[in-house]
Short mmCIF file of C-alpha atoms in Angstrom, two decimals:
data_model
loop_
_atom_site.label_atom_id
_atom_site.label_comp_id
_atom_site.label_asym_id
_atom_site.label_seq_id
_atom_site.Cartn_x
_atom_site.Cartn_y
_atom_site.Cartn_z
CA MET A 1 -23.97 -8.90 -121.63
CA ASN A 2 -22.03 -5.89 -121.35
CA VAL A 3 -21.89 -5.13 -118.11
CA GLN A 4 -20.27 -1.43 -116.75
CA LYS A 5 -17.76 -0.26 -114.52
CA ARG A 6 -17.17 3.20 -113.44
CA ILE A 7 -13.80 4.93 -113.77
CA SER A 8 -12.69 8.28 -112.80
CA GLY A 9 -16.49 9.18 -113.46
CA LEU A 10 -17.24 7.69 -116.40
CA THR A 11 -19.04 4.16 -117.78
CA GLN A 12 -16.99 2.01 -119.28
CA ALA A 13 -17.86 -1.05 -121.24
CA ALA A 14 -16.77 -4.55 -120.17
CA ILE A 15 -13.39 -5.49 -120.28
CA PRO A 16 -12.75 -7.85 -123.03
CA GLN A 17 -11.72 -11.38 -122.47
CA GLY A 18 -8.07 -12.05 -122.84
CA THR A 19 -7.05 -8.24 -123.16
CA THR A 20 -5.18 -6.16 -120.77
CA ALA A 21 -7.89 -4.36 -118.14
CA GLY A 22 -9.90 -1.57 -120.43
CA TYR A 23 -8.05 -2.03 -123.22
CA MET A 24 -8.07 -3.54 -127.16
CA PRO A 25 -5.20 -5.01 -128.22
CA GLY A 26 -3.11 -3.70 -132.18
CA PHE A 27 -2.25 -1.22 -133.96
CA GLY A 28 -4.40 0.50 -136.48
CA ASN A 29 -6.94 -1.89 -136.13
CA ASP A 30 -11.01 -1.17 -136.72
CA PHE A 31 -11.89 -1.33 -133.57
CA GLU A 32 -15.57 -1.26 -132.20
CA THR A 33 -16.75 -0.63 -128.69
CA GLU A 34 -19.83 -0.06 -126.95
CA ALA A 35 -20.25 1.29 -122.94
CA LEU A 36 -24.06 0.71 -123.23
CA PRO A 37 -25.28 -2.41 -124.71
CA GLY A 38 -26.93 -2.06 -128.17
CA ALA A 39 -25.64 1.47 -128.30
CA LEU A 40 -23.40 0.76 -131.43
CA PRO A 41 -25.70 0.41 -134.88
CA GLN A 42 -24.67 -2.48 -136.77
CA GLY A 43 -24.54 -3.29 -140.62
CA MET A 44 -24.54 0.67 -141.05
CA ASN A 45 -22.75 3.94 -140.19
CA SER A 46 -25.99 6.38 -139.70
CA PRO A 47 -28.77 5.12 -139.12
CA GLN A 48 -32.46 7.07 -139.08
CA LYS A 49 -32.34 6.91 -135.46
CA VAL A 50 -29.73 5.68 -133.34
CA ASN A 51 -30.11 3.60 -130.14
CA TYR A 52 -30.86 5.38 -126.59
CA GLY A 53 -31.36 8.87 -128.25
CA LEU A 54 -27.76 9.10 -129.21
CA TYR A 55 -26.06 11.64 -132.05
CA GLY A 56 -23.91 9.90 -134.98
CA GLU A 57 -20.91 12.20 -135.98
CA GLN A 58 -17.67 11.17 -138.08
CA LEU A 59 -14.02 12.02 -136.45
CA SER A 60 -12.06 12.09 -139.79
CA GLY A 61 -8.12 11.58 -138.87
CA THR A 62 -7.68 11.70 -142.90
CA ALA A 63 -9.05 13.20 -145.50
CA PHE A 64 -11.82 11.02 -146.83
CA THR A 65 -10.28 10.20 -149.95
CA ALA A 66 -6.76 8.71 -148.91
CA PRO A 67 -5.78 5.37 -150.19
CA SER A 68 -7.79 2.76 -147.91
CA HIS A 69 -4.36 1.25 -146.26
CA GLN A 70 -4.14 4.92 -145.03
CA ASN A 71 -7.72 5.91 -144.41
CA GLU A 72 -8.42 6.47 -140.59
CA ARG A 73 -11.79 7.63 -139.01
CA THR A 74 -14.11 6.67 -136.28
CA TRP A 75 -17.88 7.11 -136.28
CA CYS A 76 -18.78 8.38 -132.55
CA TYR A 77 -22.11 8.18 -130.79
CA ARG A 78 -22.53 10.58 -128.60
CA ILE A 79 -25.56 12.23 -125.94
CA ARG A 80 -24.22 15.56 -128.07
CA PRO A 81 -23.11 16.55 -131.44
CA SER A 82 -19.31 18.11 -130.51
CA VAL A 83 -20.95 21.28 -132.46
CA LYS A 84 -22.71 21.71 -129.13
CA HIS A 85 -19.22 21.41 -126.33
CA GLN A 86 -18.11 24.71 -128.64
CA GLY A 87 -18.58 28.23 -127.90
CA ARG A 88 -17.50 32.02 -128.64
CA TYR A 89 -13.75 31.35 -128.62
CA GLU A 90 -10.96 34.11 -127.21
CA ARG A 91 -7.69 34.18 -127.75
CA ILE A 92 -5.54 33.08 -124.31
CA GLU A 93 -1.75 32.62 -123.95
CA LEU A 94 -0.15 29.15 -123.28
CA PRO A 95 3.54 31.56 -123.62
CA TYR A 96 5.80 27.91 -123.03
CA TRP A 97 4.14 26.31 -125.66
CA LYS A 98 5.47 27.15 -129.17
CA THR A 99 4.77 26.29 -132.72
CA ALA A 100 7.09 26.07 -135.68
CA PRO A 101 8.03 28.89 -137.38
CA HIS A 102 9.09 29.68 -134.77
CA ILE A 103 13.00 31.27 -134.66
CA PRO A 104 13.79 33.32 -131.96
CA GLU A 105 16.10 35.93 -133.46
CA ASN A 106 18.50 36.50 -130.50
CA VAL A 107 19.02 32.45 -129.88
CA THR A 108 21.76 30.67 -132.08
CA SER A 109 20.21 26.85 -132.59
CA LEU A 110 23.64 25.36 -134.15
CA GLY A 111 26.18 23.40 -132.09
CA GLN A 112 25.61 20.53 -129.68
CA TYR A 113 23.71 21.17 -126.46
CA ARG A 114 22.75 19.41 -123.92
CA TRP A 115 20.02 19.94 -120.59
CA ASP A 116 19.98 18.25 -117.15
CA ALA A 117 16.45 17.46 -116.26
CA VAL A 118 13.96 20.57 -116.44
CA PRO A 119 13.01 20.77 -112.53
CA HIS A 120 10.15 20.75 -111.16
CA SER A 121 8.07 24.34 -110.64
CA ASP A 122 6.41 25.42 -107.14
CA HIS A 123 3.52 26.55 -109.13
CA LYS A 124 0.54 24.73 -110.24
CA LEU A 125 0.46 23.71 -113.43
CA THR A 126 -1.25 21.58 -115.30
CA TRP A 127 -0.90 19.58 -119.35
CA LEU A 128 -1.66 22.96 -120.62
CA THR A 129 0.14 25.41 -118.20
CA GLY A 130 2.95 23.19 -117.89
CA MET A 131 4.04 22.49 -121.64
CA ARG A 132 7.62 23.89 -122.29
CA THR A 133 8.52 23.75 -125.72
CA MET A 134 12.48 22.83 -126.34
CA THR A 135 12.85 22.99 -130.47
CA THR A 136 10.27 23.04 -133.30
CA ALA A 137 11.02 21.89 -136.46
CA GLY A 138 8.86 22.98 -140.18
CA ASP A 139 5.57 24.68 -140.56
CA VAL A 140 2.60 23.66 -139.01
CA ASN A 141 1.04 25.67 -141.44
CA THR A 142 1.95 22.89 -144.14
CA GLN A 143 1.21 20.12 -141.86
CA VAL A 144 5.23 19.40 -141.43
CA GLY A 145 7.87 19.45 -139.09
CA MET A 146 7.75 18.64 -135.10
CA ALA A 147 8.21 20.31 -132.11
CA ALA A 148 9.57 18.55 -128.91
CA HIS A 149 8.69 19.73 -125.13
CA ILE A 150 9.17 18.89 -121.58
CA TYR A 151 5.62 18.61 -119.76
CA LEU A 152 5.95 19.53 -116.01
CA VAL A 153 2.45 18.15 -114.29
CA THR A 154 1.25 18.67 -110.62
CA GLU A 155 -2.51 19.31 -110.96
CA SER A 156 -5.08 17.59 -112.59
CA MET A 157 -7.24 19.48 -114.80
CA GLU A 158 -10.87 19.93 -113.77
CA ASP A 159 -13.46 20.40 -115.81
CA ALA A 160 -11.23 21.72 -118.67
CA TYR A 161 -11.02 19.88 -121.52
CA PHE A 162 -8.33 20.63 -125.11
CA TYR A 163 -7.93 19.16 -128.34
CA SER A 164 -4.83 20.47 -130.77
CA ALA A 165 -5.76 20.98 -134.60
CA ASP A 166 -2.26 21.37 -135.38
CA GLY A 167 -1.01 17.67 -135.25
CA GLU A 168 -0.79 14.59 -133.09
CA LEU A 169 0.95 13.94 -129.67
CA LEU A 170 3.19 11.23 -128.79
CA VAL A 171 3.68 11.57 -124.72
CA VAL A 172 6.83 10.01 -123.07
CA PRO A 173 6.47 9.85 -119.32
CA GLN A 174 9.84 10.36 -117.26
CA GLU A 175 8.30 11.09 -113.77
CA GLY A 176 5.01 10.34 -111.75
CA LYS A 177 1.46 8.72 -113.85
CA LEU A 178 -1.09 10.27 -115.87
CA ARG A 179 -4.75 9.54 -117.01
CA PHE A 180 -5.48 10.98 -120.57
CA VAL A 181 -9.60 10.93 -120.75
CA THR A 182 -10.69 11.05 -123.75
CA GLU A 183 -13.55 10.90 -125.94
CA LEU A 184 -13.07 7.41 -126.90
CA GLY A 185 -11.96 5.99 -123.31
CA ILE A 186 -9.10 6.23 -120.78
CA ILE A 187 -5.32 6.03 -120.95
CA ASP A 188 -3.24 5.80 -118.34
CA ILE A 189 0.45 6.05 -118.83
CA GLU A 190 3.99 5.86 -116.49
CA PRO A 191 7.29 5.73 -117.20
CA GLN A 192 8.12 2.66 -119.80
CA GLU A 193 4.95 3.46 -121.78
CA ILE A 194 4.03 5.60 -124.51
CA ALA A 195 1.03 7.08 -125.52
CA ILE A 196 -0.38 8.69 -129.05
CA ILE A 197 -3.08 11.57 -128.71
CA PRO A 198 -4.31 11.70 -131.93
CA ARG A 199 -5.39 15.27 -134.16
CA GLY A 200 -8.35 17.05 -132.86
CA LEU A 201 -9.58 14.30 -130.21
CA VAL A 202 -10.87 16.10 -127.06
CA TYR A 203 -9.15 14.78 -123.45
CA ARG A 204 -8.77 16.13 -120.22
CA VAL A 205 -5.27 15.07 -118.43
CA GLU A 206 -5.89 14.25 -114.32
CA VAL A 207 -2.42 13.38 -112.38
CA LEU A 208 -2.66 9.75 -110.61
CA ASP A 209 1.38 9.81 -109.10
CA GLY A 210 2.79 13.23 -109.09
CA PRO A 211 4.17 15.64 -109.93
CA ALA A 212 4.63 14.02 -113.60
CA ARG A 213 7.34 14.95 -115.91
CA GLY A 214 8.44 13.70 -119.41
CA PHE A 215 8.82 14.38 -122.86
CA VAL A 216 6.12 15.14 -125.96
CA CYS A 217 6.87 14.54 -129.21
CA GLU A 218 3.93 17.07 -131.40
CA ASN A 219 3.59 15.99 -134.91
CA TYR A 220 2.62 18.02 -137.73
CA GLY A 221 2.98 16.14 -140.43
CA GLN A 222 1.38 12.26 -141.64
CA LYS A 223 0.64 10.09 -138.66
CA PHE A 224 2.89 8.11 -137.08
CA ASP A 225 3.18 4.31 -138.21
CA LEU A 226 4.87 1.04 -138.04
CA PRO A 227 8.41 1.00 -139.41
CA GLY A 228 8.48 -1.08 -142.51
CA ARG A 229 10.66 -4.44 -141.27
CA GLY A 230 12.06 -5.74 -145.02
CA PRO A 231 14.37 -8.09 -144.34
CA ILE A 232 14.01 -8.64 -141.01
CA GLY A 233 10.46 -9.87 -141.80
CA ALA A 234 7.05 -10.62 -139.78
CA ASN A 235 8.33 -10.27 -135.70
CA CYS A 236 10.94 -7.89 -133.75
CA MET A 237 11.14 -4.46 -133.06
CA ALA A 238 7.36 -2.89 -131.75
CA ASN A 239 5.18 -5.64 -132.19
CA ARG A 240 0.82 -4.68 -133.27
CA ARG A 241 -0.42 -6.76 -130.79
CA ASP A 242 1.23 -4.60 -127.77
CA PHE A 243 0.11 -1.12 -128.65
CA LYS A 244 -3.12 -1.21 -126.39
CA THR A 245 -6.54 1.22 -127.45
CA PRO A 246 -9.58 2.23 -124.91
CA VAL A 247 -12.97 0.50 -124.68
CA ALA A 248 -15.29 3.12 -124.65
CA ALA A 249 -16.08 5.21 -121.95
CA PHE A 250 -18.71 8.72 -121.19
CA GLU A 251 -19.34 10.89 -119.03
CA ASP A 252 -22.91 12.70 -118.89
CA ARG A 253 -22.57 15.61 -117.07
CA GLU A 254 -23.60 19.06 -116.92
CA THR A 255 -21.40 21.29 -115.45
CA PRO A 256 -20.02 24.54 -116.40
CA SER A 257 -16.54 23.79 -118.43
CA THR A 258 -14.11 25.35 -120.94
CA MET A 259 -12.77 23.56 -123.55
CA THR A 260 -9.35 24.81 -125.27
CA ILE A 261 -8.55 24.58 -128.88
CA LYS A 262 -4.62 24.66 -130.21
CA TRP A 263 -4.86 25.66 -133.83
CA CYS A 264 -1.91 26.97 -135.94
CA GLY A 265 -0.13 27.98 -132.65
CA GLN A 266 -2.62 29.86 -131.52
CA PHE A 267 -4.97 28.79 -128.08
CA HIS A 268 -8.58 29.95 -128.25
CA ARG A 269 -10.93 28.96 -125.40
CA ALA A 270 -14.90 28.75 -125.17
CA ASP A 271 -16.91 28.02 -121.78
CA ILE A 272 -19.38 25.35 -122.43
CA LYS A 273 -22.22 23.63 -120.47
CA TYR A 274 -21.19 19.77 -120.27
CA SER A 275 -18.66 17.48 -120.50
CA PRO A 276 -17.66 16.61 -124.36
CA LEU A 277 -16.48 12.96 -123.14
CA ASP A 278 -20.14 11.95 -124.37
CA VAL A 279 -19.10 9.06 -126.68
CA VAL A 280 -21.36 6.22 -125.78
CA ALA A 281 -19.73 3.79 -128.52
CA TRP A 282 -17.81 3.87 -131.11
CA HIS A 283 -16.05 2.19 -134.31
CA GLY A 284 -13.35 2.72 -136.33
CA ASN A 285 -9.41 3.11 -136.46
CA TYR A 286 -9.05 6.60 -135.37
CA ALA A 287 -8.11 6.28 -131.95
CA PRO A 288 -5.46 6.71 -128.96
CA CYS A 289 -3.38 4.01 -128.24
CA LYS A 290 -0.67 3.04 -125.50
CA TYR A 291 2.51 1.02 -125.80
CA ASP A 292 4.92 -0.92 -123.02
CA LEU A 293 8.37 0.09 -124.75
CA LYS A 294 9.54 -3.00 -122.55
CA THR A 295 7.95 -5.06 -125.44
CA TYR A 296 9.68 -3.56 -127.75
CA CYS A 297 12.08 -6.26 -129.15
CA PRO A 298 15.53 -5.37 -130.32
CA VAL A 299 17.21 -6.77 -133.48
CA GLY A 300 21.63 -5.87 -133.80
CA ALA A 301 24.74 -7.38 -135.04
CA ILE A 302 25.69 -10.52 -133.88
CA LEU A 303 29.16 -11.30 -135.24
CA PHE A 304 30.60 -7.79 -135.92
CA ASP A 305 29.81 -4.10 -136.67
CA HIS A 306 26.19 -2.89 -136.13
CA PRO A 307 23.29 -1.42 -138.27
CA ASP A 308 22.19 2.22 -137.99
CA PRO A 309 20.35 3.38 -135.30
CA SER A 310 17.32 3.38 -137.95
CA ILE A 311 17.05 -0.45 -136.67
CA PHE A 312 15.56 -0.06 -133.34
CA THR A 313 12.45 2.89 -134.72
CA VAL A 314 9.30 1.75 -132.75
CA LEU A 315 7.26 4.71 -134.73
CA THR A 316 7.67 6.64 -138.11
CA ALA A 317 5.82 9.33 -139.41
CA PRO A 318 6.83 9.77 -142.72
CA SER A 319 7.50 12.56 -145.31
CA GLY A 320 7.06 12.88 -149.07
CA ILE A 321 10.41 11.52 -149.79
CA GLU A 322 10.70 7.72 -149.60
CA GLY A 323 12.86 6.71 -146.74
CA THR A 324 13.40 9.77 -145.38
CA ALA A 325 11.03 10.26 -141.70
CA ASN A 326 9.39 13.54 -140.98
CA ILE A 327 9.90 12.20 -137.78
CA ASP A 328 11.40 8.97 -136.54
CA PHE A 329 10.95 7.74 -132.55
CA VAL A 330 13.58 5.84 -131.76
CA LEU A 331 14.74 3.41 -128.36
CA PHE A 332 18.00 2.75 -127.04
CA ARG A 333 16.99 -0.08 -124.17
CA GLU A 334 18.36 -3.03 -122.67
CA ARG A 335 19.72 -4.99 -125.32
CA TRP A 336 23.11 -7.71 -125.92
CA MET A 337 26.23 -6.30 -127.38
CA VAL A 338 28.51 -9.67 -128.90
CA MET A 339 30.10 -8.50 -131.75
CA GLU A 340 33.73 -9.24 -132.36
CA ASP A 341 36.64 -6.81 -133.46
CA THR A 342 33.97 -4.02 -132.76
CA PHE A 343 33.74 -0.65 -131.34
CA ARG A 344 30.55 -1.52 -129.85
CA PRO A 345 29.18 2.38 -129.10
CA PRO A 346 27.24 4.72 -131.95
CA TRP A 347 30.46 5.94 -134.46
CA PHE A 348 31.04 9.34 -134.18
CA HIS A 349 28.71 10.48 -137.57
CA ARG A 350 27.18 13.35 -139.14
CA ASN A 351 23.86 13.40 -140.31
CA VAL A 352 21.35 15.04 -142.32
CA MET A 353 18.29 14.21 -140.00
CA SER A 354 18.55 16.62 -136.57
CA GLU A 355 18.18 14.37 -133.32
CA MET A 356 16.71 15.06 -130.10
CA MET A 357 17.73 12.47 -127.31
CA GLY A 358 16.13 12.17 -124.45
CA ASN A 359 16.85 9.91 -121.13
CA ILE A 360 14.01 7.85 -119.03
CA TYR A 361 16.40 6.14 -117.03
CA GLY A 362 20.09 5.22 -116.79
CA GLN A 363 22.71 5.38 -118.27
CA TYR A 364 23.33 6.35 -121.98
CA ASP A 365 26.58 3.57 -123.18
CA ALA A 366 28.01 6.87 -125.91
CA LYS A 367 27.34 9.02 -122.64
CA PRO A 368 28.43 7.40 -119.35
CA GLN A 369 28.48 11.24 -117.41
CA GLY A 370 26.51 14.36 -117.95
CA PHE A 371 23.25 12.42 -119.78
CA VAL A 372 21.29 12.27 -116.89
CA PRO A 373 17.41 10.88 -116.11
CA GLY A 374 15.38 13.37 -117.49
CA GLY A 375 17.70 15.47 -119.58
CA LEU A 376 17.87 16.24 -123.10
CA SER A 377 20.52 16.72 -125.84
CA LEU A 378 20.34 18.16 -129.13
CA HIS A 379 22.36 17.13 -132.45
CA ASN A 380 21.20 19.69 -135.49
CA CYS A 381 21.60 18.34 -139.26
CA MET A 382 25.33 17.90 -140.31
CA LEU A 383 26.63 18.62 -136.85
CA PRO A 384 29.45 16.23 -136.16
CA HIS A 385 28.46 13.90 -132.79
CA GLY A 386 29.23 10.76 -131.20
CA PRO A 387 30.85 9.39 -127.59
CA ASP A 388 32.86 11.63 -125.24
CA ARG A 389 36.25 10.27 -124.07
CA GLU A 390 35.78 8.26 -121.51
CA ALA A 391 33.10 6.01 -123.71
CA PHE A 392 35.83 6.13 -126.38
CA GLU A 393 38.69 4.88 -124.83
CA LYS A 394 36.69 2.00 -122.51
CA ALA A 395 35.29 0.96 -126.10
CA SER A 396 38.56 0.68 -127.40
CA ASN A 397 40.02 -1.28 -125.24
CA ALA A 398 37.63 -3.49 -123.73
CA ASP A 399 37.66 -7.55 -123.63
CA LEU A 400 34.83 -8.01 -126.52
CA GLN A 401 32.59 -10.65 -124.61
CA PRO A 402 29.45 -10.54 -124.55
CA ASP A 403 28.17 -7.52 -122.41
CA LYS A 404 24.18 -7.09 -121.88
CA LEU A 405 23.82 -2.78 -121.46
CA ASP A 406 21.27 -3.26 -118.41
CA ASN A 407 19.52 -0.59 -116.77
CA THR A 408 19.06 1.90 -119.54
CA MET A 409 16.52 3.37 -121.52
CA SER A 410 16.22 6.89 -123.29
CA PHE A 411 15.08 7.34 -126.96
CA MET A 412 15.35 9.94 -129.90
CA PHE A 413 13.21 12.21 -131.87
CA GLU A 414 14.73 12.66 -135.41
CA THR A 415 13.52 15.02 -138.01
CA ARG A 416 14.19 15.39 -141.43
CA PHE A 417 13.90 19.32 -140.53
CA PRO A 418 16.17 21.56 -138.42
CA GLN A 419 15.51 21.80 -135.13
CA HIS A 420 14.91 25.31 -133.37
CA LEU A 421 15.68 26.54 -130.18
CA THR A 422 13.44 28.23 -128.19
CA GLU A 423 13.78 30.85 -125.71
CA PHE A 424 13.20 28.79 -122.99
CA ALA A 425 15.43 26.38 -123.98
CA ALA A 426 18.43 28.60 -124.76
CA LYS A 427 17.90 30.61 -121.49
CA GLU A 428 15.53 28.93 -119.15
CA ALA A 429 16.09 25.31 -119.13
CA PRO A 430 19.61 24.04 -117.11
CA LEU A 431 21.28 24.03 -120.65
CA GLN A 432 24.87 22.09 -119.80
CA ASP A 433 27.35 24.86 -121.04
CA ASP A 434 30.38 22.65 -120.70
CA TYR A 435 28.81 19.87 -122.83
CA VAL A 436 30.61 20.75 -125.95
CA ALA A 437 33.89 19.91 -123.55
CA CYS A 438 33.30 16.30 -123.60
CA TRP A 439 34.88 15.82 -126.44
CA GLU A 440 38.20 17.83 -125.94
CA GLY A 441 39.76 15.13 -124.37
CA LEU A 442 39.87 12.86 -127.49
CA GLU A 443 43.63 12.38 -128.43
CA LYS A 444 45.72 12.44 -131.55
CA HIS A 445 46.95 8.62 -132.26
CA PHE A 446 48.06 8.53 -135.38
CA ASP A 447 51.32 8.09 -135.95
CA GLY A 448 51.97 6.94 -139.41
CA THR A 449 53.32 3.11 -138.23
CA PRO A 450 52.29 0.67 -140.89
CA GLY A 451 49.76 -1.67 -138.94
CA ARG A 452 49.34 0.08 -135.54
CA LYS A 453 46.14 -0.18 -133.94
#
């Protein structure tokens, strides 16, 4: 028997036995779920008449002819088809949400940059009005690249709905708790979790514990996937079972509402008469999900040296170049350091990738001072960066006993494209003017003496 319960005004399907409340485990699975018994057709996708008088509608996340292992689509059985949740759209402005290509003439993106946490505003801000773009990369029109945002949210969206035709959103909370009420179910996220909201999925965002602040990676390109483990094998890193997809939930409400769409960097809004969150049942593999970052199992060196930071990749969005990502989402969390005769922090380097780092909580080992929770740093392609003097001296002279990096969780949005600062990032966000000075104290140790270390 499929028992219903009410959550946030929605009817939600019974909780599958053995799963986290309201969620189904697995990444990229082909799920099926219904909020009313018998609402989901069996053995076919498009029956002549669907139970309960529902409409069948497909949501496609890839081209119809994409290879089977990449093909993503979901069949929805809803009270009204999506065409009833549209109207005459009018262009609106959300001036702080920018989209690539966006290269302001009066902003210099060449340099190493770091920001303190963007402070909360005195204004009431929703998910849409509280989005602050920091960088853009690539071109949304050719579906390559990304944008990195900060969100500041104090207010829930009321009778207001949104979807992006530009890309999927990877949401990384840093403060507060949010609820994403989507066509396909409910996702609650808080710090140390992430959520993936697919391109084209309709939702609204509610504040469960605020004010809320966090980071967003807007992916214009191919969808995020789990990285190949290669010789690591079948386990560790991010495991598929730890991703959670919501069970079906729906609203049957007739109330004046708004629908906002992001399309090629433009925002358009229409008045609608009904809640668009009316999917009673669905099946498929194109759906939102959440992931608990505390379940990420890091892998590292156990004798000497250490692997490239790509070993900490949680999710990757491929590009047309093999082995070079459109975006990598990389996590630096608590872990043991045991390498012998090894400089343990990240080494000095230059990179073809552009790295936007964010601090969720605690202290990052390569920058013990200045990289604060809620803060960001940007090291664009081929610009040198690495530990500051304090980190270098400490690591160079440490007694190399097994040492646990504790109370730390930071991440990186890494892309093959240069990341261009927005006006907000350059002029309004709390940019640390003295960041590059963190390397001024690095001293010359070379004196030509053979064997000196």
